[in-house]
XYZ file of C-alpha atoms in Angstrom:
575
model
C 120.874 62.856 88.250
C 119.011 65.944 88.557
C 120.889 68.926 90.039
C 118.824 70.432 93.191
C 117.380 73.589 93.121
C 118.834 75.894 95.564
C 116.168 77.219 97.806
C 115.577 81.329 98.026
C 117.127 81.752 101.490
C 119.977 80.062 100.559
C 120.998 82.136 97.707
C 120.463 85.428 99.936
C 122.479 84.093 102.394
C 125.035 82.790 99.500
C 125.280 86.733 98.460
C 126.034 87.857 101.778
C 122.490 89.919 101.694
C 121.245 88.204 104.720
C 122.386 85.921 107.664
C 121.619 82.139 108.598
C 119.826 83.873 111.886
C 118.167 86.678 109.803
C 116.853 83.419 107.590
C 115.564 81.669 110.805
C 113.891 84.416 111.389
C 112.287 85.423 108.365
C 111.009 81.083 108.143
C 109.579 81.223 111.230
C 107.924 84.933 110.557
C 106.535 83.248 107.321
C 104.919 80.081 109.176
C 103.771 82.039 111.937
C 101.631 84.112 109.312
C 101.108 81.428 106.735
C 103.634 84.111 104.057
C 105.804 83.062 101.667
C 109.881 83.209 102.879
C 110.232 86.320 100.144
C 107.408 88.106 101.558
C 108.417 87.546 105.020
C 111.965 88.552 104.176
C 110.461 92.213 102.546
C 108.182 92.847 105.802
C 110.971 92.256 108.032
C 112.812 94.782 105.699
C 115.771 91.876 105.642
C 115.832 91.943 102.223
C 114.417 94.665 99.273
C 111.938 93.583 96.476
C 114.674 93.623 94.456
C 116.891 91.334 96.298
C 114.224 88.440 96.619
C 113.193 88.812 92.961
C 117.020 88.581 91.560
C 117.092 85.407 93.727
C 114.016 84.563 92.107
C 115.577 84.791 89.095
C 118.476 83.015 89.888
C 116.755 79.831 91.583
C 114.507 79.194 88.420
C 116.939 80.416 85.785
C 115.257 82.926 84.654
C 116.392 87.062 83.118
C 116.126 89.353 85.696
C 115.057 93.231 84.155
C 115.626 96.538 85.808
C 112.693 98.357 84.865
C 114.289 101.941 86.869
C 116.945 101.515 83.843
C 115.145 103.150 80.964
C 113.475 100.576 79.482
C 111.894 101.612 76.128
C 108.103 101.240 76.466
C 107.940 98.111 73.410
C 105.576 99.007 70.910
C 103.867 95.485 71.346
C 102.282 96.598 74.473
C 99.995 97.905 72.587
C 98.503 94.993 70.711
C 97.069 93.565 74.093
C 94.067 94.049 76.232
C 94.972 97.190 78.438
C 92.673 95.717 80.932
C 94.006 92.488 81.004
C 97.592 93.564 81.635
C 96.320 95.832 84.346
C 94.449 92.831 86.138
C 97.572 90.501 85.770
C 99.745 92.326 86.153
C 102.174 91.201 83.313
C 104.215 93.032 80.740
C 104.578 92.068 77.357
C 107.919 92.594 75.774
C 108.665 91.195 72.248
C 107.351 88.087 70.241
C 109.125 85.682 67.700
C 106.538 83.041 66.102
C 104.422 81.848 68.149
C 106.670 82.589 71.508
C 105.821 86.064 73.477
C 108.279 87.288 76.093
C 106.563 88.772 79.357
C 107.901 89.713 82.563
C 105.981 88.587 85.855
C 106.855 89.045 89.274
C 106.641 85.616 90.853
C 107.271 82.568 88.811
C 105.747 80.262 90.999
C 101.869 81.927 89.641
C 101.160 78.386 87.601
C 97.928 79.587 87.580
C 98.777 82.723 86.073
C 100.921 81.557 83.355
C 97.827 78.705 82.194
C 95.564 81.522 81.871
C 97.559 84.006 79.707
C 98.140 81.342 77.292
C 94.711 80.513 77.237
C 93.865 84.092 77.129
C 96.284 84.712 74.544
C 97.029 81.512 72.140
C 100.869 81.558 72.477
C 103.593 79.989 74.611
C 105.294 81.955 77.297
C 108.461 82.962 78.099
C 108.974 84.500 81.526
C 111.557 87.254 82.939
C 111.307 88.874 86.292
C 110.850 91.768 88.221
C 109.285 93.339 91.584
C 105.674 93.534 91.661
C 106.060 97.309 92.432
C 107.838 97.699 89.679
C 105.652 96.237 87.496
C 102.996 98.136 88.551
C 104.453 101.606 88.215
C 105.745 100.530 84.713
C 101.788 99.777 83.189
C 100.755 102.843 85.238
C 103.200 105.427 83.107
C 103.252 103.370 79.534
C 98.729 102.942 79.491
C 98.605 106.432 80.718
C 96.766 105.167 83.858
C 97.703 107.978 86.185
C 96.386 111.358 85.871
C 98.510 113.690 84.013
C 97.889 117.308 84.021
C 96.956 117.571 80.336
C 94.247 115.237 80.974
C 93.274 116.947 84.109
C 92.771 120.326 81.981
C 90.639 118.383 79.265
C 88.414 117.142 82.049
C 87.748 120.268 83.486
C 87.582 121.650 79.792
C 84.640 119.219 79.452
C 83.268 120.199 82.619
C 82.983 123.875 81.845
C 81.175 123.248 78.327
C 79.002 120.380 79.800
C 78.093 122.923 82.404
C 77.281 125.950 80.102
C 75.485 123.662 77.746
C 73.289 123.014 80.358
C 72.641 126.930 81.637
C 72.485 127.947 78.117
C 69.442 124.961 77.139
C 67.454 124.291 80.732
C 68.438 127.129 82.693
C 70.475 125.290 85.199
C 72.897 127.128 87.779
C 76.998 126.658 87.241
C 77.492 124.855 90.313
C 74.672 122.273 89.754
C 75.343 118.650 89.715
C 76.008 116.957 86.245
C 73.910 114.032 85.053
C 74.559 110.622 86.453
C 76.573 109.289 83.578
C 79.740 107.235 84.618
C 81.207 109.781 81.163
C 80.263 112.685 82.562
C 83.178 115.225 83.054
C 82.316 115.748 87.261
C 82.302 112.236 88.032
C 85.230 111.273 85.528
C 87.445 114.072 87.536
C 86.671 112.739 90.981
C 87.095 109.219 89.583
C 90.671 110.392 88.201
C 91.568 112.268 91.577
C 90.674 108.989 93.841
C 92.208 106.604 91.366
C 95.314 108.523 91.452
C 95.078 109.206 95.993
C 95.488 105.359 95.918
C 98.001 104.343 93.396
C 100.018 107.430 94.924
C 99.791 105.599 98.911
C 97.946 108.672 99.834
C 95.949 108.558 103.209
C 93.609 111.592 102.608
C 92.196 113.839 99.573
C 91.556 117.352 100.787
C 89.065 119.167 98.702
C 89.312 122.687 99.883
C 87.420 125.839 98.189
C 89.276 129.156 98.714
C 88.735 132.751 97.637
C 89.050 131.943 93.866
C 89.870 128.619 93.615
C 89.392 124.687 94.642
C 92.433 123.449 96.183
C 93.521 119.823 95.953
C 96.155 118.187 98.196
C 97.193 114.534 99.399
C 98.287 113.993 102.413
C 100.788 110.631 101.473
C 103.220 109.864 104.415
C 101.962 112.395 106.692
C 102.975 115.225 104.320
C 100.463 117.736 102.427
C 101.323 117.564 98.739
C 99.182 119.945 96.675
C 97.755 118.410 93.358
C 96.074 120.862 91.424
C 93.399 123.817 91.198
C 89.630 123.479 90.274
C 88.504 125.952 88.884
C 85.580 127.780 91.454
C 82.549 127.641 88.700
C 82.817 123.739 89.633
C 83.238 123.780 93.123
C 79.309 122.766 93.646
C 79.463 120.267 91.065
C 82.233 118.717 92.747
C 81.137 119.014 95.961
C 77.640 117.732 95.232
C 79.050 114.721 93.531
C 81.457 113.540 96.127
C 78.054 114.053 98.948
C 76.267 112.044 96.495
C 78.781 109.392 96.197
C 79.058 109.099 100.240
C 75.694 109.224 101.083
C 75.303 112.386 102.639
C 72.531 115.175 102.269
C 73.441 117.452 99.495
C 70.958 120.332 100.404
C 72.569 120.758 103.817
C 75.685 123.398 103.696
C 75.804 124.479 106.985
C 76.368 121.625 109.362
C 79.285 119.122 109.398
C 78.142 115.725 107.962
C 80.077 112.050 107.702
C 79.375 109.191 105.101
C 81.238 106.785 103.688
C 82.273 105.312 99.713
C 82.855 102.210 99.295
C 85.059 102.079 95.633
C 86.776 99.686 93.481
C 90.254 100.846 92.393
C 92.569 98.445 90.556
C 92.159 94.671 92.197
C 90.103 95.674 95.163
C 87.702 97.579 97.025
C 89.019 100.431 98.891
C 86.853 102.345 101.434
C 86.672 106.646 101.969
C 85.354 107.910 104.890
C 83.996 111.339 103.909
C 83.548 114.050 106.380
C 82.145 117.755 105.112
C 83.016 121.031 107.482
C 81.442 124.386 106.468
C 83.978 126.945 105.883
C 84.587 130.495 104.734
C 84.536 130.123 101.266
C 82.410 126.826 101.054
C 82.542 123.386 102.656
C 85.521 121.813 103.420
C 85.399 118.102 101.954
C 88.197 114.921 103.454
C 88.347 111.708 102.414
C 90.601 109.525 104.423
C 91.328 106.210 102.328
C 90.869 103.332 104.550
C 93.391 100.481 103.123
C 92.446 96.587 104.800
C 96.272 96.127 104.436
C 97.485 98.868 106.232
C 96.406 97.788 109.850
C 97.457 94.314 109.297
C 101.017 94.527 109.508
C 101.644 92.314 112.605
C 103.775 93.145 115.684
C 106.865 92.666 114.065
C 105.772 95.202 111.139
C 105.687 97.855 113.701
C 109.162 99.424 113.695
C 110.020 98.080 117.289
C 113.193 97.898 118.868
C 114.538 94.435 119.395
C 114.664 95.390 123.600
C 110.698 97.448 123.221
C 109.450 94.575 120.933
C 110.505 91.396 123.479
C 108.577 94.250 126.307
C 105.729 94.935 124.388
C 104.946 90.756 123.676
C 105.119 90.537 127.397
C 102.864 93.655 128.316
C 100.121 92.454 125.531
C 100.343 88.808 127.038
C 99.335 90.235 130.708
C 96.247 88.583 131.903
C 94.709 91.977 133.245
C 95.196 95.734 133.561
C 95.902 98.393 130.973
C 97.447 99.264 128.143
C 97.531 102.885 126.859
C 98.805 104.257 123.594
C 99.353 107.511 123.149
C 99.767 109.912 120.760
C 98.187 113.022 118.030
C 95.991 111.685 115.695
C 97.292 110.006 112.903
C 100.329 108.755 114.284
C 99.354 104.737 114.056
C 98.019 104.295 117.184
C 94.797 102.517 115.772
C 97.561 100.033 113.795
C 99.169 99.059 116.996
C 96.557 97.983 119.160
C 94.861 96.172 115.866
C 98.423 94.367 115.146
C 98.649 93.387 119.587
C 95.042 92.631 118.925
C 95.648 90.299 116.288
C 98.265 88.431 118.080
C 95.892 87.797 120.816
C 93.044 86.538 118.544
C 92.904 83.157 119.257
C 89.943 81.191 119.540
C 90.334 80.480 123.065
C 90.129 84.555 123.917
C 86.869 86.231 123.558
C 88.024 89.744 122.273
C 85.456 92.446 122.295
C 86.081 96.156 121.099
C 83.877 99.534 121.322
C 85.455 102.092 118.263
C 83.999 105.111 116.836
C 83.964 104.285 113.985
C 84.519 101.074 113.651
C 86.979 101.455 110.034
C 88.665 97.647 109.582
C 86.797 94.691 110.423
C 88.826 91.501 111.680
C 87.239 87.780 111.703
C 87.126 86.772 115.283
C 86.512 89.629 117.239
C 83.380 91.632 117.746
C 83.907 95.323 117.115
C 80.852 97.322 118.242
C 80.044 101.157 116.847
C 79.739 104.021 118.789
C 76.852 105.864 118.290
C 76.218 109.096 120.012
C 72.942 109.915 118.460
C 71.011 107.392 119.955
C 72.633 107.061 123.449
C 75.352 104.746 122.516
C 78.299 105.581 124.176
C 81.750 104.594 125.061
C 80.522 104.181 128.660
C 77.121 102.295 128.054
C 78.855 99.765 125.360
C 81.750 99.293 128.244
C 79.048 98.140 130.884
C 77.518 95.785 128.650
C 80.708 94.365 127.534
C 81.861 93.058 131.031
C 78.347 91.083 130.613
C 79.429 89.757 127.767
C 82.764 87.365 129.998
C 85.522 89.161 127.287
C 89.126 88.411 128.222
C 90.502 91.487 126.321
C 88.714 94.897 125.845
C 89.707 97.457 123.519
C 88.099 101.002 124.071
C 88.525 103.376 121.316
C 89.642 106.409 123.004
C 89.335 107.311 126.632
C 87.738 110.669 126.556
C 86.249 111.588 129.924
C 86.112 110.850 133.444
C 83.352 108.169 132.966
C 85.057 105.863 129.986
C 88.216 105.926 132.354
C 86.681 105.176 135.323
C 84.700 101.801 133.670
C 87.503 101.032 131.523
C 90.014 100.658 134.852
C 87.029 98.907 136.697
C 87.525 96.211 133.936
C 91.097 95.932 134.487
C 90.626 95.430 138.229
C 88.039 93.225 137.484
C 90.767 91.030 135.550
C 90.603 92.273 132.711
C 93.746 93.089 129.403
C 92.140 96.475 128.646
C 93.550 98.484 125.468
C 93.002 101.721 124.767
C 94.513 105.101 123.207
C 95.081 108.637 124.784
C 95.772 111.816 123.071
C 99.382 112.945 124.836
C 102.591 113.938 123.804
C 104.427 111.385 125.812
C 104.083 108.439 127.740
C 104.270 109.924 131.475
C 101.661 112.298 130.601
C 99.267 109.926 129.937
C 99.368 109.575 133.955
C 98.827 112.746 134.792
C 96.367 113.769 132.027
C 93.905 110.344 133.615
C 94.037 112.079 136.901
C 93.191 115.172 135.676
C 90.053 113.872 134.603
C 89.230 113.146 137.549
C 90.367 109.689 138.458
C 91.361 108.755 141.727
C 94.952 108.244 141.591
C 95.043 105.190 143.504
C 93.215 103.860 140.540
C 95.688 104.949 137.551
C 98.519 103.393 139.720
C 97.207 100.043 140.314
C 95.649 99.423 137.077
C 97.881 100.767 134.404
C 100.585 97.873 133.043
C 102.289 100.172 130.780
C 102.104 103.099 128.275
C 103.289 103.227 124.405
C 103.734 106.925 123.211
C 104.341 106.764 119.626
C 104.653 109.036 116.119
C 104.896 107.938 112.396
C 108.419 109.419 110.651
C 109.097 108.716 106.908
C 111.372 106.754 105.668
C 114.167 106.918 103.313
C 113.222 105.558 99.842
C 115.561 102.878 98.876
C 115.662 103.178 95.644
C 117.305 106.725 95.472
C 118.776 106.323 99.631
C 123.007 107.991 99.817
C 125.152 109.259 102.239
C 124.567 112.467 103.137
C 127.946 113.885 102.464
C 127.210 117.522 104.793
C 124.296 116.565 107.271
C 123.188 120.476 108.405
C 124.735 120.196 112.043
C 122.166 122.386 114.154
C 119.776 119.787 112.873
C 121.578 116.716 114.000
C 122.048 118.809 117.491
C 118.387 118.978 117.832
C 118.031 114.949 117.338
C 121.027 114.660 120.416
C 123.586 113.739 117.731
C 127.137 114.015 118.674
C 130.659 113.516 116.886
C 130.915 110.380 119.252
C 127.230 108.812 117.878
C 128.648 109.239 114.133
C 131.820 106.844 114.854
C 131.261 103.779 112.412
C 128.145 104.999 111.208
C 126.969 107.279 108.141
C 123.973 109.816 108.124
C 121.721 109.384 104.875
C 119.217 110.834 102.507
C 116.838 110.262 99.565
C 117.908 111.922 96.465
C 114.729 111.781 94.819
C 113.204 109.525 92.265
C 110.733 107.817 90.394
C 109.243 105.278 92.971
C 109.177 108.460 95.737
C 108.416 111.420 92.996
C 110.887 113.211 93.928
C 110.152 113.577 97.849
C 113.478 110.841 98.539
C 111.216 109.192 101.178
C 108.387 106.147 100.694
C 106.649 104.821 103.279
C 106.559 105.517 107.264
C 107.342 103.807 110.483
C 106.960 104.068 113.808
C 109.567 105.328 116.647
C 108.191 104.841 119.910
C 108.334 105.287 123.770
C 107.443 102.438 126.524
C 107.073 103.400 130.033
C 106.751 99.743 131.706
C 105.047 100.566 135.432
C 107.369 98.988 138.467
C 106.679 100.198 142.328
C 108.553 103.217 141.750
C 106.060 104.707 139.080
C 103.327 103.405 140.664
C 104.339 105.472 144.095
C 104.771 108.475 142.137
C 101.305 107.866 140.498
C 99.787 107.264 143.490
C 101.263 110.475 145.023
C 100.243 112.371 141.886
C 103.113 113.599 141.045
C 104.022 115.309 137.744
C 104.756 114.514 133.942
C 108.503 115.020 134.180
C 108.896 113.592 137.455
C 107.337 110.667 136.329
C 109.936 111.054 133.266
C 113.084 111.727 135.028
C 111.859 107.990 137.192
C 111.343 106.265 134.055
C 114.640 107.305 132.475
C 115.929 106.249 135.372
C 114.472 102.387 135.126
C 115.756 102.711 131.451
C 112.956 103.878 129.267
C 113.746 105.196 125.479
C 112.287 108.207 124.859
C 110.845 108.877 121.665
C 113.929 111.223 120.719
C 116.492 108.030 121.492
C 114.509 105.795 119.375
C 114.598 108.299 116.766
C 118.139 108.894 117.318
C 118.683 104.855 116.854
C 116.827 105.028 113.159
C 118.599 107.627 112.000
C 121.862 106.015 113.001
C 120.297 103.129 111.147
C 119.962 104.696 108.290
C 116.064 104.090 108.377
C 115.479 108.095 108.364
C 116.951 111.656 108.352
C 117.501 114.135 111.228
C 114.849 116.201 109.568
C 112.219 113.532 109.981
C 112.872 113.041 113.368
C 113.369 117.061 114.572
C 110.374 117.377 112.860
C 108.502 115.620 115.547
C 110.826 115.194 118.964
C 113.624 117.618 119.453
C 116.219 117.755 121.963
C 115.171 120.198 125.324
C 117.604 123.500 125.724
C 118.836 123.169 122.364
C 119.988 127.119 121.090
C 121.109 128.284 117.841
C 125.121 129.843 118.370
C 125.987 132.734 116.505
């Protein structure tokens, strides 16, 4: 008789890596979003990449290979189609006969497998390892990332291509180059967004100064500076990347906005470009606009198990409104997408007004802002409530107007969502009535408030105990002797998979204020930010300096992440 195949949950549990409950979990997570247990297991952060794929390994017998331990690059890499690899996402690793050894990530990939024999006229024999893994391996052995050697020969090329051209035709430096996919200009910016995205980065910053083009990513909120362009091609460069988005390349003293759309690796990534005159030449952003990263569901979110059972119940309201707060870039778009796609259900008509509309979801319809022909915020609002929507989601509320329609639909019985630019969630009260909203108003119609930031998080690949945490830093985060009883404070000591920075990846730590009668008097009273705050506390609200406290505890992220964005009041440096 056969012996049965254990299943994947059942060796993690077998290891002691996760619980029976944890499991439950992660299986209903995974039929909830039509996912894979492993999968579910890894966005849950239950188990690591590596975890799931040594169980992998285990349940279908197959070698498991550490590709962090200095594995030699094998020479027979080479004898294969570069782009192949890249697209499969396979690694070759030694042949006998007619019988080549690859590793895969998920041995399940039938279809895979068929084709790579086809492809390549041998049998197969399969080890294992993360798909991340994988990836980072083909991008150092084919040379696929952009070293700095390579960077000088392009802009080697560039300069000569450039000359050539003043020298035979009496072309400008600073002119664009011919519209050849080989031509130095366009191979650098190809390189430079190629490189953004495999690096996770959320913006390129092209940036002329006094004597030189700067270069930075911004990749987990953080501004890491990539290299210098020379200035004799800053107008190639910039005229290149206007090209590229669509934008006018004549006009140099206005800001403009256009977008790329841009394959890079297995799919199509789009940049929204915007251009800002400066001192020493324009200004040039791209933010990278990833499908993937606003669709990381509720439970992706980072929510405490006592804000995340609150925040299902708020979203679930039939009417009134929900307000997110907090500076830009701190997720707040990702939030209301993820409570908006828990809502999308074909019996709810779900309309939104955006500016610009960046992600498009199936099932709802997302309508642009556009200023230059009258289209507002307001005048999109009014036609929506014609339109019998049972949720609304308004972009930002920005004035006096937008508010004032956008509570009229939550009276109206209406689940309105919308974002606020505030520090914290009681401010968000006051800041509505300062523009001009009749308090009455703000305190009947608001259902509650999520003030939020993004911190990074501790790669796990290189994650330790801190053995001396710097004390007046752990003081700012509210840390005492007593909080550190049973529990460890920890760090990234820098590797590989995080270059060096000890942190990949970000998540949010938040603050819910939940309105009850008390709040409500206060609002309707007007009263202020930190008596509203000093109420909520009260009623049991987590500020965004306990939640922060909580992670770190965790050992999710460092006192440095979180004093970096909410500090402890009175706080002062003894001598």
């Amino acid at each position: 008789m056969a012996r049965r195949r254990k299943k994947l949950g059942e060796i993690l549990v077998g290891w002691g890596i996760i619980t029976q409950t944890a499991l439950d979990d992660a299986l209903a997570y995974a039929q909830q979003h039509q996912k894979r247990i492993g999968e579910a297991l890894v966005e849950l952060e239950l188990a690591t990449d590596d975890d799931v794929t040594k169980a992998l390994a285990t349940q279908f017998d197959l070698e498991y290979v550490d590709l962090n331990k200095n594995v030699q690059v094998p020479p027979i890499i080479r004898e294969y189609d570069r782009k192949l690899i890249e697209r499969e996402k396979f690694l070759p690793m030694s042949k006998e006969g007619n019988r080549l050894k690859i590793i895969i990530s998920d041995p399940l990939d039938l279809e895979l497998l068929d084709k790579l024999r086809f492809r390549l006229g041998v049998e197969l024999e399969c080890a294992l390892a993360p798909l991340s893994k994988i990836q980072n391996f083909i991008d150092s052995i084919l040379n696929k990332g952009v070293s700095k050697d390579s960077m000088d020969q392009v802009m080697r090329d560039i300069s000569v291509d450039l000359e050539a051209k003043e020298k035979d035709t009496g072309v400008k430096k600073g002119s664009l180059v011919k519209e050849d996919p080989d031509a130095p200009v366009i191979k650098l910016i190809n390189l430079l967004i190629d490189e953004a995205v495999r690096q996770r980065a959320s913006d390129i910053h092209i940036e002329p100064m006094a004597n030189r083009v700067r270069v930075r990513y911004r990749i987990d909120g953080v501004c890491v500076e990539r290299d210098n362009i020379p200035k004799s091609m800053q107008g190639s460069v910039l005229s290149r990347l206007k090209i590229m988005a669509g934008i006018d390349i004549a006009e140099k003293r206005l800001p403009q906005d256009g977008r790329i759309k841009k394959i890079v690796g297995n799919g199509k990534i789009d940049f929204r470009v915007s251009s800002c005159p400066a001192y020493h030449g324009e200004s040039v952003v791209l933010r990278i606009l990833r499908p993937d990263s606003v669709k990381v569901g509720v439970t992706g979110l980072g929510l405490e198990q006592e804000q995340f059972d609150k925040f299902n119940e708020i979203i679930r309201q039939p009417n009134g409104i929900f307000l997110v707060t907090g500076p830009t870039g701190s997720g707040k778009t990702t939030t209301l997408y993820a409570a908006l796609q828990e809502l999308n259900r074909p019996d709810k008509k779900i309309i939104t007004a955006e500016d610009p509309v960046e992600y498009n979801f199936p099932g709802m319809n997302q309508c642009q802002v556009r200023e230059d022909i009258g289209l507002s915020f307001a005048k999109i609002l009014r036609a929506m409530l014609r339109q019998a929507p049972n949720i609304i989601l308004v972009g930002e509320i920005r004035d006096r107007e937008v508010g004032e329609v956008a509570i009229q639909a939550a009276l109206t019985g209406h689940l309105v969502f919308s974002t606020l630019h505030t520090n914290d969630a009681p401010a968000a009260v006051t800041r509505l009535i300062d523009m001009g909203i009749k308090p009455f108003l703000v305190a009947s119609s608001i259902q509650a408030i999520l003030a939020q930031r993004l911190v990074r998080v501790i790669c796990k690949e290189c994650k330790e105990i801190d053995p001396n945490p710097d004390r007046f830093t752990m003081k700012l985060c509210g840390i005492t002797d007593k909080d550190l009883e049973g529990h460890h404070i920890y760090r990234g000591a820098g590797c590989n998979r995080c270059n060096g920075a000890g942190y990949r990846g970000r998540q949010g730590i938040f603050e819910l204020l939940e309105m009850n009668a008390e709040l409500r008097e206060l609002s309707f009273h007007s009263a202020s930010a930190s008596q509203l705050r000093k109420a909520a506390r009260a009623t049991g609200m987590r500020t965004l300096l306990d939640d922060g406290k909580a992670k770190i505890l965790r050992g999710m992220t460092t006192p440095e992440e979180i004093a970096r964005i909410a500090q402890m009041e009175g706080v002062v440096v003894e001598d």
